[in-house]
Amino acid sequence: ELLCCHPLPMSTFLKRHVKLYTYRACVAKDEMGKMVSVINTVDTSHEDMIHDAQMDYYGTRLATCSSDRSVKIFDVRNGGQILIADLRGHEGPVWQVAWAHPMYGNILASCSYDRKVIIWKEENGTWEKTHEHSGHDSSVNSVCWAPHDYGLILACGSSDGAISLLTYTGEGQWEVKKINNAHTIGCNAVSWAPAVVPGSLLDQPSGQKPNYIKKFASGGCDNLIKLWKEDEDGQWKEEQKLEAHSDWVRDVAWAPSIGLPTSTIASCSQDGRVFIWTCDDASGNTWSPKLLHKFNDVVWHVSWSITANILAVSGGDNKVTLWKESVDGQWVCISDVNKGQGSVSASVTEGQQNEQ
Amino acid sequence: MKLKEVDRTAMQAWSPAQNHPIYLATGTSAQQLDATFSTNASLEIFELDLSDPSLDMKSCATFSSSHRYHKLIWGPYKMDSKGDVSGVLIAGGENGNIILYDPSKIIAGDKEVVIAQNDKHTGPVRALDVNIFQTNLVASGANESEIYIWDLNNFATPMTPGAKTQPPEDISCIAWNRQVQHILASASPSGRATVWDLRKNEPIIKVSDHSNRMHCSGLAWHPDVATQMVLASEDDRLPVVQMWDLRFASSPLRVLENHARGILAIAWSMADPELLLSCGKDAKILCSNPNTGEVLYELPTNTQWCFDIQWCPRNPAVLSAASFDGRVSVYSIMGGSTDGLRQKQVDKLSSSFGNLDPFGTGQPLPPLQIPQQAAQHSVVLPLKKPPKWVRRPVGASFSFGGKLVTFENVKVQSQQGPEQQQQQQHRVLVSQVVTEKEFLSRSDQLQQVVQSQGYIAYCQKKIDASQIEFEKNVWSFLKVNFEDDSRGKYLELLGYRKEDLGKKCIKEEKPESEFLPSARGTFNISISGDIDGLITQALLTGNFESAVDLCLHDNRMADAIILAIAGGQELLAQTQKKYFAKSQSKITRLITAVVMKNWKEIVESCDLKNWREALAAVLTYAKPDEFSALCDLLGTRLESEGDSLLQSQACLCYICAGNVEKLVACWTKAQDGSHPLSLQDLIEKVVILRKAVQLTQASDANAVGVLLAEKMSQYASLLAAQGSIAAALAFLPDNTNQPNIVQLRDRLCRAQGEPAPGHGSPKMPKGRPAPIGGHPQMPRVQTQQYYPHGENPPPPGFIMQGNINPNAAAQLPTSAGHMHSQVPAYPQPQPYQPAQQYSFGTGGSAMYRPQQPVAPPAPNAFPSTPYISSASSYSGQSQLCAAQHQASSPTSSPAAAFPPPPSSGASFQHGGPGAPPSSSAYALPPGTTGPQNGWNDPPALNRVPKKKKMPENFMPPVPITSPIMNPLGDPQSQMLQQQPSAPVPLPSQASFPQPHLPGGQPFHGIQQPLGQTGMPPSFSKPNVEGAPGAPIGNTIQHVQSLPTEKITKKPIPDEHLILKTTFEDLIQRCLSSATDPQTKRKLDDASKRLEFLYDKLREQTLSPTITSGLHNIARSIETRNYSEGLTIHTHIVSTSNFSETSAFMPVLKVVLTQANKLGV
């Protein structure tokens, strides 16, 4: 017959095979030795989807945020899970949370679909809203604190295409700078470059404040990664446009500095690709992409380890993979983090199929 | 928010999802005319460029068509993921025709863009859809209930899904099921929808609400749920969207009544099933959730009706709408500010209206105008609920300590019905990521070794496991540090065995001893005129100088040297100089260096190929205080001048030198340090070497250099990244002020679960008070919350325990026998000392520290007068005083103090090990010493091995008075009394050369017992000097002991007389049973040397412990238990002050050993 009369659509059939295959790969890796072992399971009691979970600077407190519009903070020291705060104030799903460096106190920023950014602060053991930023016209998708060397600066990326920068000027005041139309129809992610003094070969006059050049990267729905740099008059200028993705850039992550002159950025996209961008030259103008992997599904999140040698990649198939650069410069998957969740969602899909 | 607009009255089709960039195709709409009444038709392709902020869309291509279109779709047929083929544009025409266009050809500007064309249909083709599973299948619908299934691979002959429905009616919509590929639905304005099963080739269900008011203008299947679909009605009396579930097809599941007038088009988002677009004759574009009926969004539109609406398949936030006012607009549903665009838009609008009104009618078509004016908001709000594609379902983030935080969201679609709603758990998992297993286990091992102190076994394990020769060498060298006689072992490692040399020496000695007796007999003293006669004359008149000159002139070198020895120190020195000037043999430079004790010369100018030999020479000869510096120097040369192979060998030199910082630098240069295991390689060595240095050298081994600190904190970071927080804390240097280390320490402590800030007053259980607040290098502490303890977090670890007080750290077991030099009391460990000073030939000054925080009393304690007097009175003291003077002069110029440079930089090679037995002592005839002006090799101390080796044949100078000899006295206060009130000018530096090594690490040669730290370094030192160039003590001692008897002596106290009688009796017994002359000589010598003991007994200057020990030895001699005697001997030596016992204890040992051997 002309029509393929297989009871299942081909794509579903294929998907299953792919899953089986990846599962097998996963088992093989587990036999090699467990690289990832769960040491704490925190039941957040969120009433809806969790969208972000971040540890503080010390790795002792966990902040989570959810579509249930709440932000929660847990003390997770020694494998425990004590709810410290349940922060209400957003009127929409909360997408991301970000801890400020502890030298400024215990400060957490959250951003939401309600177009707001809220900065929470712990005072005398109680968490309270200390500032609310409502300068965006659409969902605020990403918040990221600048390196602590610069002071308290928060970058916020929004679906209105703008990026705003909040700088604490003291006495509860925040100064706002806005980059309009940074990414048409939306900025999905912002990530600061580590604090590096330019031309560290040249001696800085001792006693003076180091002359940092502030930079951050953003990714958006225009499929672009953009690098922004603050010029001498404190204005933010687009410094670079990194083009390689063919769909929305879902996340960008500037790798922590480990003392090498190379700058590294990881980006992931709706197109399933993860790129590692590196820049070796001092001027910071020549970035070259290297494809880490092309996944079969959207890649939502990339995160560097503190030592910048491992990249955690979170995919739409609910799989987390860990990647490491080998000696010859190739990126290799060193571990699948099996959360037992992929199989659940697979069975749901199959259940739907069986209904037919 | 509107993103783009194009002035076309057109049907539209987005490029398929695979296609990048995104295109929008427009085809002139049939049955519509704008105010120009133009009947031209065209097919155009625009690119959606979102990086261009303007409202314009970039037109890629225009194709003038003879057709106008009722429907336009863009299928991904034959498209690959690379997008090389851009699919196929399928158009439904006015006259039953279906035309296939090649979009890539249109974009390329080709004339022939039509792939195929078929006019099998009757009437306008209003319905078209591509099967998403088999993209070569296209369904079409037209008048007379005509439905065809086209295979693009075989376009000529379409199929039908079954028998035509009766009565014949127009097909307005057609749609393939989104889940099951053989299911198709069609709908007609009459309000009926039919579902076809292509496997059965017949309609399987008909859907109708029997109201007769449903005029189907839109049909769409649920993107996820196979049995659900929506129908939209064009009828103003029933402007609804009906949601049907085929499992219950008798009435609609839900009816969405959000439009005031008939709905013209719908579009269901493939990216989020909760988003259904509808546009109607009420001029609204709504986005509603068909699963709940809720309106999520109303697009800000102009006042015109839209007749076509499409989601962009690739960019889920983008949609396009075609309106009757002749415009295709592209919107985003994510809201946003139009500030940047608005002005352009307004300009554009006004100009558009201008163009739209060429005849000045002032208005477009009246029916399209609705009274309600849409307000222009500069801010466009997004959807009420976030679309699915922005709801991040997954995320794994790293945090400190190698932890990975992931969250779980089990996604269950609520539209599956209440019975399927699951109890969801929203959990966060914290995982430990360990990627460097080997690294961690090796780090564990290292920690255990440090705790258990099993260094030797550890080194041995490393040696056994080493694959590379170099690695083996490094570990062998490290191991030696923990063994007795480390220098000897170093030599062995370099390939020089002392025992071997000893055997060779003995062999050569034999004929000599046989020769000696034959020299007896009479001889003739000739005073003839020949050279012999002249020499004889000179000798007879005591003119050694002339005699030596004559011998030299006659090239009788041996005679010259022998005579020069008899002629005194100065003559000997001159003679040596002359000899070296004359001699040209291959090993002259080595001999020169050996005799002059100028090891620096060897180290500085040897061929680097001979670094082993140079190191061997240094190991053999160098005194402890200069030893490290020489090793350093050699290492530095290897590092800077050598090839890569030699560079790595520099590490061995640094290990000998105990120079941790340089080892780190050298290693880092030679190895690729990026990998954790290579860092582990380094840290293992560093930790072991530091331990060795701590055991054998003074306290400042705790000081951490910049580079080492950096490496250690790197190491700690790596450990932390693998989750080993405690280990990281243990390895982190705690006596450094570097901000990054202080911060890392704070972070590690907190990560370990120490109290977090904000939870009451923080307590640091094991804390060492070290206020952080006052730290000058802390990076801007702006608020009090940061590091609020005011304390340095505790170092729970075992190494790197910094010790601020060096005296406290000097408590390490010390063998008094090594105490020929003293550490001054005042040095503070300064992590970075700019320069290191050490002197050749002088014993005491290496301890000088230019950065003493407190001015010590010692420098001023030697004014010129006492200096001179002491120099003339006590042979040894002068040098020590000189050393002190140097020490007091921190500004001494390295250049001025440098010894005469070697004649050239040319390297020399020596033939091999020419080292004499190492632990020999040198004595000097009294009265011949004094400041050796300009001479680089003043009388030297006996060289003492770094550890646990007693020098043998040791002999103190004779005229010693008790205040100086008694190390426990208080010479400092005496000297202070002599101090003049005014500062005394320092003696010229030139007199006492003090070479400087740039960039060296400070070192402490030898520790001193705690009780003596208050003393100036020189006074507890034995006053031992050797004649320059004296190769072995024995040959000189005969000369040296002559004048001693002339001094009137007190009697030995009665209680100690037994010692003398016992020892002398023993020697006599040995002499009588000894056969070979060598032994006899030794015993004779011993007998004489024991006089020093008796002198001390007379003076009663020995400490009670020593005398009681000596009595114990005497008792064991009486019982003939010599081995016990030797044990006691060892005990005395190891527990007493070296300077107290060094004059006689070695001799006593010789006697005991001989007695044991001879069995007397």
PDB file of N, CA, C and O in Angstrom, chain B residues 1023-1059:
ATOM      1  N   ASN B1023      85.582  26.140  68.799  1.00  0.00           N
ATOM      2  CA  ASN B1023      86.518  26.970  68.056  1.00  0.00           C
ATOM      3  C   ASN B1023      87.457  26.087  67.274  1.00  0.00           C
ATOM      4  O   ASN B1023      88.556  25.772  67.670  1.00  0.00           O
ATOM      5  N   VAL B1024      86.969  25.685  66.224  1.00  0.00           N
ATOM      6  CA  VAL B1024      87.708  24.730  65.416  1.00  0.00           C
ATOM      7  C   VAL B1024      88.076  25.400  64.116  1.00  0.00           C
ATOM      8  O   VAL B1024      87.263  26.014  63.463  1.00  0.00           O
ATOM      9  N   GLU B1025      89.270  25.270  63.772  1.00  0.00           N
ATOM     10  CA  GLU B1025      89.664  25.843  62.499  1.00  0.00           C
ATOM     11  C   GLU B1025      90.565  24.866  61.796  1.00  0.00           C
ATOM     12  O   GLU B1025      91.329  24.134  62.396  1.00  0.00           O
ATOM     13  N   GLY B1026      90.489  24.892  60.569  1.00  0.00           N
ATOM     14  CA  GLY B1026      91.353  24.024  59.798  1.00  0.00           C
ATOM     15  C   GLY B1026      92.282  24.861  58.961  1.00  0.00           C
ATOM     16  O   GLY B1026      91.938  25.958  58.538  1.00  0.00           O
ATOM     17  N   ALA B1027      93.411  24.365  58.735  1.00  0.00           N
ATOM     18  CA  ALA B1027      94.299  25.058  57.817  1.00  0.00           C
ATOM     19  C   ALA B1027      93.686  24.976  56.448  1.00  0.00           C
ATOM     20  O   ALA B1027      93.078  23.973  56.087  1.00  0.00           O
ATOM     21  N   PRO B1028      93.823  26.018  55.708  1.00  0.00           N
ATOM     22  CA  PRO B1028      93.267  25.965  54.368  1.00  0.00           C
ATOM     23  C   PRO B1028      93.906  24.820  53.614  1.00  0.00           C
ATOM     24  O   PRO B1028      95.136  24.677  53.604  1.00  0.00           O
ATOM     25  N   GLY B1029      93.088  24.077  53.038  1.00  0.00           N
ATOM     26  CA  GLY B1029      93.609  23.020  52.198  1.00  0.00           C
ATOM     27  C   GLY B1029      94.002  21.778  52.943  1.00  0.00           C
ATOM     28  O   GLY B1029      94.419  20.817  52.336  1.00  0.00           O
ATOM     29  N   ALA B1030      93.875  21.788  54.217  1.00  0.00           N
ATOM     30  CA  ALA B1030      94.239  20.577  54.930  1.00  0.00           C
ATOM     31  C   ALA B1030      93.336  19.452  54.494  1.00  0.00           C
ATOM     32  O   ALA B1030      92.136  19.518  54.668  1.00  0.00           O
ATOM     33  N   PRO B1031      93.868  18.450  53.911  1.00  0.00           N
ATOM     34  CA  PRO B1031      93.001  17.415  53.365  1.00  0.00           C
ATOM     35  C   PRO B1031      92.441  16.502  54.425  1.00  0.00           C
ATOM     36  O   PRO B1031      91.276  16.250  54.466  1.00  0.00           O
ATOM     37  N   ILE B1032      93.231  16.042  55.305  1.00  0.00           N
ATOM     38  CA  ILE B1032      92.754  15.112  56.312  1.00  0.00           C
ATOM     39  C   ILE B1032      93.416  15.489  57.622  1.00  0.00           C
ATOM     40  O   ILE B1032      94.604  15.815  57.688  1.00  0.00           O
ATOM     41  N   GLY B1033      92.643  15.448  58.642  1.00  0.00           N
ATOM     42  CA  GLY B1033      93.123  15.938  59.921  1.00  0.00           C
ATOM     43  C   GLY B1033      94.387  15.255  60.426  1.00  0.00           C
ATOM     44  O   GLY B1033      95.266  15.897  60.984  1.00  0.00           O
ATOM     45  N   ASN B1034      94.487  13.980  60.199  1.00  0.00           N
ATOM     46  CA  ASN B1034      95.570  13.221  60.821  1.00  0.00           C
ATOM     47  C   ASN B1034      96.953  13.775  60.536  1.00  0.00           C
ATOM     48  O   ASN B1034      97.812  13.807  61.392  1.00  0.00           O
ATOM     49  N   THR B1035      97.171  14.194  59.334  1.00  0.00           N
ATOM     50  CA  THR B1035      98.515  14.581  58.960  1.00  0.00           C
ATOM     51  C   THR B1035      98.960  15.830  59.676  1.00  0.00           C
ATOM     52  O   THR B1035     100.149  16.084  59.776  1.00  0.00           O
ATOM     53  N   ILE B1036      98.037  16.529  60.163  1.00  0.00           N
ATOM     54  CA  ILE B1036      98.406  17.817  60.713  1.00  0.00           C
ATOM     55  C   ILE B1036      98.460  17.797  62.224  1.00  0.00           C
ATOM     56  O   ILE B1036      99.118  18.586  62.861  1.00  0.00           O
ATOM     57  N   GLN B1037      97.811  16.843  62.764  1.00  0.00           N
ATOM     58  CA  GLN B1037      97.655  16.904  64.196  1.00  0.00           C
ATOM     59  C   GLN B1037      98.959  16.760  64.963  1.00  0.00           C
ATOM     60  O   GLN B1037      99.101  17.270  66.061  1.00  0.00           O
ATOM     61  N   HIS B1038      99.891  16.133  64.373  1.00  0.00           N
ATOM     62  CA  HIS B1038     101.180  16.011  65.072  1.00  0.00           C
ATOM     63  C   HIS B1038     101.785  17.377  65.274  1.00  0.00           C
ATOM     64  O   HIS B1038     102.286  17.698  66.325  1.00  0.00           O
ATOM     65  N   VAL B1039     101.722  18.142  64.244  1.00  0.00           N
ATOM     66  CA  VAL B1039     102.275  19.476  64.326  1.00  0.00           C
ATOM     67  C   VAL B1039     101.545  20.278  65.385  1.00  0.00           C
ATOM     68  O   VAL B1039     102.126  20.988  66.177  1.00  0.00           O
ATOM     69  N   GLN B1040     100.264  19.997  65.381  1.00  0.00           N
ATOM     70  CA  GLN B1040      99.403  20.895  66.104  1.00  0.00           C
ATOM     71  C   GLN B1040      99.473  20.701  67.602  1.00  0.00           C
ATOM     72  O   GLN B1040      99.270  21.622  68.367  1.00  0.00           O
ATOM     73  N   SER B1041      99.776  19.510  68.026  1.00  0.00           N
ATOM     74  CA  SER B1041      99.634  19.236  69.453  1.00  0.00           C
ATOM     75  C   SER B1041     100.876  19.593  70.254  1.00  0.00           C
ATOM     76  O   SER B1041     100.907  19.404  71.436  1.00  0.00           O
ATOM     77  N   LEU B1042     101.855  20.076  69.593  1.00  0.00           N
ATOM     78  CA  LEU B1042     103.129  20.319  70.281  1.00  0.00           C
ATOM     79  C   LEU B1042     103.058  21.206  71.517  1.00  0.00           C
ATOM     80  O   LEU B1042     103.530  20.820  72.579  1.00  0.00           O
ATOM     81  N   PRO B1043     102.506  22.379  71.440  1.00  0.00           N
ATOM     82  CA  PRO B1043     102.732  23.291  72.548  1.00  0.00           C
ATOM     83  C   PRO B1043     101.895  23.035  73.774  1.00  0.00           C
ATOM     84  O   PRO B1043     102.057  23.729  74.764  1.00  0.00           O
ATOM     85  N   THR B1044     101.010  22.062  73.729  1.00  0.00           N
ATOM     86  CA  THR B1044     100.017  21.974  74.785  1.00  0.00           C
ATOM     87  C   THR B1044     100.617  21.711  76.159  1.00  0.00           C
ATOM     88  O   THR B1044     100.102  22.174  77.160  1.00  0.00           O
ATOM     89  N   GLU B1045     101.676  20.963  76.225  1.00  0.00           N
ATOM     90  CA  GLU B1045     102.177  20.536  77.523  1.00  0.00           C
ATOM     91  C   GLU B1045     102.719  21.692  78.344  1.00  0.00           C
ATOM     92  O   GLU B1045     102.893  21.573  79.536  1.00  0.00           O
ATOM     93  N   LYS B1046     103.000  22.757  77.711  1.00  0.00           N
ATOM     94  CA  LYS B1046     103.676  23.831  78.440  1.00  0.00           C
ATOM     95  C   LYS B1046     102.772  24.538  79.439  1.00  0.00           C
ATOM     96  O   LYS B1046     103.214  25.238  80.317  1.00  0.00           O
ATOM     97  N   ILE B1047     101.488  24.340  79.249  1.00  0.00           N
ATOM     98  CA  ILE B1047     100.560  25.042  80.125  1.00  0.00           C
ATOM     99  C   ILE B1047     100.468  24.302  81.453  1.00  0.00           C
ATOM    100  O   ILE B1047     100.321  23.070  81.496  1.00  0.00           O
ATOM    101  N   THR B1048     100.585  25.030  82.501  1.00  0.00           N
ATOM    102  CA  THR B1048     100.469  24.385  83.817  1.00  0.00           C
ATOM    103  C   THR B1048      99.027  24.001  84.062  1.00  0.00           C
ATOM    104  O   THR B1048      98.107  24.758  83.783  1.00  0.00           O
ATOM    105  N   LYS B1049      98.891  22.822  84.568  1.00  0.00           N
ATOM    106  CA  LYS B1049      97.540  22.294  84.698  1.00  0.00           C
ATOM    107  C   LYS B1049      97.201  22.051  86.137  1.00  0.00           C
ATOM    108  O   LYS B1049      98.040  21.663  86.942  1.00  0.00           O
ATOM    109  N   LYS B1050      95.914  22.216  86.389  1.00  0.00           N
ATOM    110  CA  LYS B1050      95.421  21.834  87.710  1.00  0.00           C
ATOM    111  C   LYS B1050      95.339  20.314  87.754  1.00  0.00           C
ATOM    112  O   LYS B1050      95.282  19.655  86.712  1.00  0.00           O
ATOM    113  N   PRO B1051      95.266  19.789  88.915  1.00  0.00           N
ATOM    114  CA  PRO B1051      95.073  18.334  88.987  1.00  0.00           C
ATOM    115  C   PRO B1051      93.638  17.954  88.641  1.00  0.00           C
ATOM    116  O   PRO B1051      92.722  18.752  88.840  1.00  0.00           O
ATOM    117  N   ILE B1052      93.518  16.755  88.180  1.00  0.00           N
ATOM    118  CA  ILE B1052      92.172  16.247  87.929  1.00  0.00           C
ATOM    119  C   ILE B1052      91.528  15.942  89.270  1.00  0.00           C
ATOM    120  O   ILE B1052      92.163  15.340  90.139  1.00  0.00           O
ATOM    121  N   PRO B1053      90.309  16.356  89.440  1.00  0.00           N
ATOM    122  CA  PRO B1053      89.646  16.055  90.728  1.00  0.00           C
ATOM    123  C   PRO B1053      89.652  14.557  90.986  1.00  0.00           C
ATOM    124  O   PRO B1053      89.531  13.753  90.044  1.00  0.00           O
ATOM    125  N   ASP B1054      89.755  14.205  92.239  1.00  0.00           N
ATOM    126  CA  ASP B1054      89.937  12.798  92.595  1.00  0.00           C
ATOM    127  C   ASP B1054      88.828  11.909  92.071  1.00  0.00           C
ATOM    128  O   ASP B1054      89.053  10.803  91.595  1.00  0.00           O
ATOM    129  N   GLU B1055      87.622  12.440  92.173  1.00  0.00           N
ATOM    130  CA  GLU B1055      86.489  11.584  91.784  1.00  0.00           C
ATOM    131  C   GLU B1055      86.516  11.237  90.297  1.00  0.00           C
ATOM    132  O   GLU B1055      85.916  10.266  89.865  1.00  0.00           O
ATOM    133  N   HIS B1056      87.228  12.062  89.499  1.00  0.00           N
ATOM    134  CA  HIS B1056      87.283  11.783  88.059  1.00  0.00           C
ATOM    135  C   HIS B1056      88.599  11.135  87.641  1.00  0.00           C
ATOM    136  O   HIS B1056      88.755  10.784  86.477  1.00  0.00           O
ATOM    137  N   LEU B1057      89.492  10.971  88.581  1.00  0.00           N
ATOM    138  CA  LEU B1057      90.788  10.401  88.230  1.00  0.00           C
ATOM    139  C   LEU B1057      90.642   9.001  87.659  1.00  0.00           C
ATOM    140  O   LEU B1057      91.375   8.582  86.772  1.00  0.00           O
ATOM    141  N   ILE B1058      89.626   8.337  88.155  1.00  0.00           N
ATOM    142  CA  ILE B1058      89.359   6.975  87.686  1.00  0.00           C
ATOM    143  C   ILE B1058      89.155   6.943  86.177  1.00  0.00           C
ATOM    144  O   ILE B1058      89.527   5.987  85.498  1.00  0.00           O
ATOM    145  N   LEU B1059      88.602   8.030  85.649  1.00  0.00           N
ATOM    146  CA  LEU B1059      88.371   8.081  84.201  1.00  0.00           C
ATOM    147  C   LEU B1059      89.703   8.025  83.472  1.00  0.00           C
ATOM    148  O   LEU B1059      89.889   7.260  82.529  1.00  0.00           O
TER     149      LEU B1059
END
